């Protein structure tokens, strides 16, 4: 793991759903390892492009996309965001392999909505970062007051 990351300059990281319960329903897997990997990439300052498939009725709400933005906001190494409209081109492959298709019956995504949803992700990121900055300023202020009082005693 370390040897590979030491030679890595960019990662394409898929985030399927911002909510961990919904992520598990959608993929069958807990997102904890994916998020821990994102944290590690941020710690190492390895550039990341976030990829998010927009699936009608599952990940296509403004609320979900803002939540995605809040989720990735702490990662200051994010250099790109790809909002990928869901399509049904893979259905045939699943049928040929005899694998059940989890999204059977889900229509293709209307690509005209992608800019709106991308903006929602960016809004979520900005809101979370702004809130974090305010918290840091308040904490710094209280630390300053505490240090000042300690110096007076």
CSV table of C-alpha atoms in Angstrom, one decimal:
chain,number,residue,atom,x,y,z
A,1,UNK,CA,0.0,0.0,0.0
A,2,UNK,CA,2.7,2.5,1.0
A,3,UNK,CA,4.9,1.6,-1.9
A,4,UNK,CA,2.1,2.2,-4.4
A,5,UNK,CA,1.0,5.5,-2.8
A,6,UNK,CA,4.6,6.7,-2.7
A,7,UNK,CA,4.6,6.5,-6.5
A,8,UNK,CA,1.1,7.9,-7.0
A,9,UNK,CA,0.4,11.5,-8.1
A,10,UNK,CA,-3.3,11.3,-8.7
A,11,UNK,CA,-6.3,9.1,-7.8
A,12,UNK,CA,-9.8,8.8,-9.3
A,13,UNK,CA,-11.9,8.1,-6.3
A,14,UNK,CA,-15.5,7.0,-6.7
A,15,UNK,CA,-18.0,8.0,-4.0
A,16,UNK,CA,-21.3,6.2,-4.7
A,17,UNK,CA,-23.4,7.9,-2.0
A,18,UNK,CA,-22.8,10.5,0.7
A,19,UNK,CA,-24.9,8.6,3.3
A,20,UNK,CA,-23.2,5.5,4.6
A,21,UNK,CA,-26.4,3.5,5.0
A,22,UNK,CA,-27.6,4.4,1.5
A,23,UNK,CA,-24.1,3.6,0.2
A,24,UNK,CA,-24.2,0.1,1.6
A,25,UNK,CA,-27.7,-0.4,0.2
A,26,UNK,CA,-26.5,0.7,-3.2
A,27,UNK,CA,-23.2,-1.2,-3.3
A,28,UNK,CA,-23.4,-3.9,-0.7
A,29,UNK,CA,-20.3,-2.5,1.0
A,30,UNK,CA,-19.6,-0.2,3.9
A,31,UNK,CA,-18.0,3.1,2.7
A,32,UNK,CA,-15.6,3.3,5.7
A,33,UNK,CA,-12.6,2.0,3.8
A,34,UNK,CA,-13.2,4.3,0.9
A,35,UNK,CA,-13.4,7.3,3.2
A,36,UNK,CA,-10.4,6.2,5.1
A,37,UNK,CA,-8.5,6.0,1.8
A,38,UNK,CA,-9.7,9.5,1.0
A,39,UNK,CA,-8.4,10.7,4.3
A,40,UNK,CA,-5.0,9.0,3.7
A,41,UNK,CA,-4.8,10.6,0.2
A,42,UNK,CA,-5.5,14.0,1.8
A,43,UNK,CA,-2.9,13.4,4.5
A,44,UNK,CA,-0.3,12.6,1.8
A,45,UNK,CA,-1.5,15.5,-0.4
A,46,UNK,CA,-2.1,13.2,-3.3
A,47,UNK,CA,-4.3,14.9,-5.9
A,48,UNK,CA,-7.8,13.4,-6.1
A,49,UNK,CA,-10.6,13.6,-8.7
A,50,UNK,CA,-13.9,12.7,-7.1
A,51,UNK,CA,-16.2,10.7,-9.4
A,52,UNK,CA,-19.9,10.4,-8.6
A,53,UNK,CA,-22.4,8.6,-10.6
A,54,UNK,CA,-25.7,10.4,-10.6
A,55,UNK,CA,-28.5,7.8,-10.5
A,56,UNK,CA,-32.1,8.9,-10.9
A,57,UNK,CA,-34.1,8.4,-7.7
A,58,UNK,CA,-31.0,7.5,-5.7
A,59,UNK,CA,-28.2,10.1,-6.0
A,60,UNK,CA,-29.9,12.8,-8.0
A,61,UNK,CA,-31.2,15.2,-5.4
A,62,UNK,CA,-29.7,18.5,-4.5
A,63,UNK,CA,-29.6,17.4,-0.9
A,64,UNK,CA,-27.6,14.3,-1.7
A,65,UNK,CA,-25.1,16.3,-3.8
A,66,UNK,CA,-24.7,18.9,-1.1
A,67,UNK,CA,-24.1,16.1,1.4
A,68,UNK,CA,-21.4,14.8,-1.0
A,69,UNK,CA,-19.8,18.2,-1.0
A,70,UNK,CA,-19.8,18.3,2.8
A,71,UNK,CA,-18.3,14.8,2.9
A,72,UNK,CA,-15.3,15.7,0.6
A,73,UNK,CA,-14.8,19.3,1.9
A,74,UNK,CA,-12.1,18.4,4.4
A,75,UNK,CA,-10.0,16.9,1.6
A,76,UNK,CA,-8.1,20.0,0.3
A,77,UNK,CA,-6.3,17.7,-2.2
A,78,UNK,CA,-9.5,17.4,-4.4
A,79,UNK,CA,-8.5,18.9,-7.8
A,80,UNK,CA,-11.5,17.7,-9.8
A,81,UNK,CA,-15.1,16.6,-9.7
A,82,UNK,CA,-16.7,14.3,-12.3
A,83,UNK,CA,-20.5,14.0,-12.1
A,84,UNK,CA,-21.2,11.0,-14.3
A,85,UNK,CA,-24.8,10.6,-15.5
A,86,UNK,CA,-26.1,7.0,-14.9
A,87,UNK,CA,-26.6,5.1,-18.1
A,88,UNK,CA,-27.8,1.6,-18.9
A,89,UNK,CA,-25.0,0.4,-21.2
A,90,UNK,CA,-23.7,-2.1,-18.6
A,91,UNK,CA,-27.0,-4.0,-18.3
A,92,UNK,CA,-26.2,-6.3,-21.2
A,93,UNK,CA,-22.8,-7.2,-19.6
A,94,UNK,CA,-24.5,-8.2,-16.4
A,95,UNK,CA,-27.0,-10.3,-18.2
A,96,UNK,CA,-24.3,-12.1,-20.2
A,97,UNK,CA,-22.4,-12.8,-17.0
A,98,UNK,CA,-25.5,-14.0,-15.2
A,99,UNK,CA,-25.1,-11.4,-12.5
A,100,UNK,CA,-28.2,-9.7,-11.0
A,101,UNK,CA,-28.3,-6.0,-11.9
A,102,UNK,CA,-29.0,-4.0,-8.8
A,103,UNK,CA,-30.3,-1.0,-10.7
A,104,UNK,CA,-32.7,-2.9,-13.0
A,105,UNK,CA,-35.5,-0.6,-14.1
A,106,UNK,CA,-33.7,2.6,-13.3
A,107,UNK,CA,-33.9,5.0,-16.2
A,108,UNK,CA,-30.9,6.8,-17.7
A,109,UNK,CA,-30.0,10.1,-16.1
A,110,UNK,CA,-31.2,13.3,-17.7
A,111,UNK,CA,-27.8,14.9,-18.5
A,112,UNK,CA,-29.3,18.4,-18.5
A,113,UNK,CA,-29.5,18.2,-14.6
A,114,UNK,CA,-25.8,17.5,-14.1
A,115,UNK,CA,-24.7,21.2,-13.9
A,116,UNK,CA,-27.3,21.9,-11.2
A,117,UNK,CA,-26.2,18.9,-9.2
A,118,UNK,CA,-22.5,19.7,-9.7
A,119,UNK,CA,-23.2,23.2,-8.3
A,120,UNK,CA,-24.9,21.5,-5.3
A,121,UNK,CA,-21.7,19.6,-4.6
A,122,UNK,CA,-19.7,22.7,-4.7
A,123,UNK,CA,-22.2,24.5,-2.5
A,124,UNK,CA,-21.9,21.8,0.1
A,125,UNK,CA,-18.1,21.9,0.0
A,126,UNK,CA,-18.1,25.7,0.4
A,127,UNK,CA,-20.6,25.6,3.3
A,128,UNK,CA,-18.6,23.0,5.2
A,129,UNK,CA,-15.3,24.7,4.7
A,130,UNK,CA,-16.8,28.1,5.7
A,131,UNK,CA,-18.3,26.5,8.9
A,132,UNK,CA,-14.9,24.9,9.7
A,133,UNK,CA,-13.1,28.2,9.2
A,134,UNK,CA,-15.5,29.9,11.6
A,135,UNK,CA,-15.0,27.1,14.2
A,136,UNK,CA,-11.2,27.4,13.9
A,137,UNK,CA,-11.4,31.2,14.4
A,138,UNK,CA,-13.6,30.8,17.4
A,139,UNK,CA,-11.4,28.1,18.9
A,140,UNK,CA,-8.3,30.3,18.3
A,141,UNK,CA,-10.0,33.2,20.0
A,142,UNK,CA,-10.8,31.1,23.1
A,143,UNK,CA,-7.2,29.7,23.1
A,144,UNK,CA,-5.9,33.3,23.0
A,145,UNK,CA,-8.2,34.3,25.9
A,146,UNK,CA,-7.1,31.2,27.9
A,147,UNK,CA,-3.4,32.0,27.2
A,148,UNK,CA,-3.9,35.6,28.2
A,149,UNK,CA,-5.6,34.6,31.5
A,150,UNK,CA,-2.9,32.1,32.2
A,151,UNK,CA,-0.2,34.8,31.7
A,152,UNK,CA,-2.1,37.1,34.2
A,153,UNK,CA,-2.2,34.6,37.0
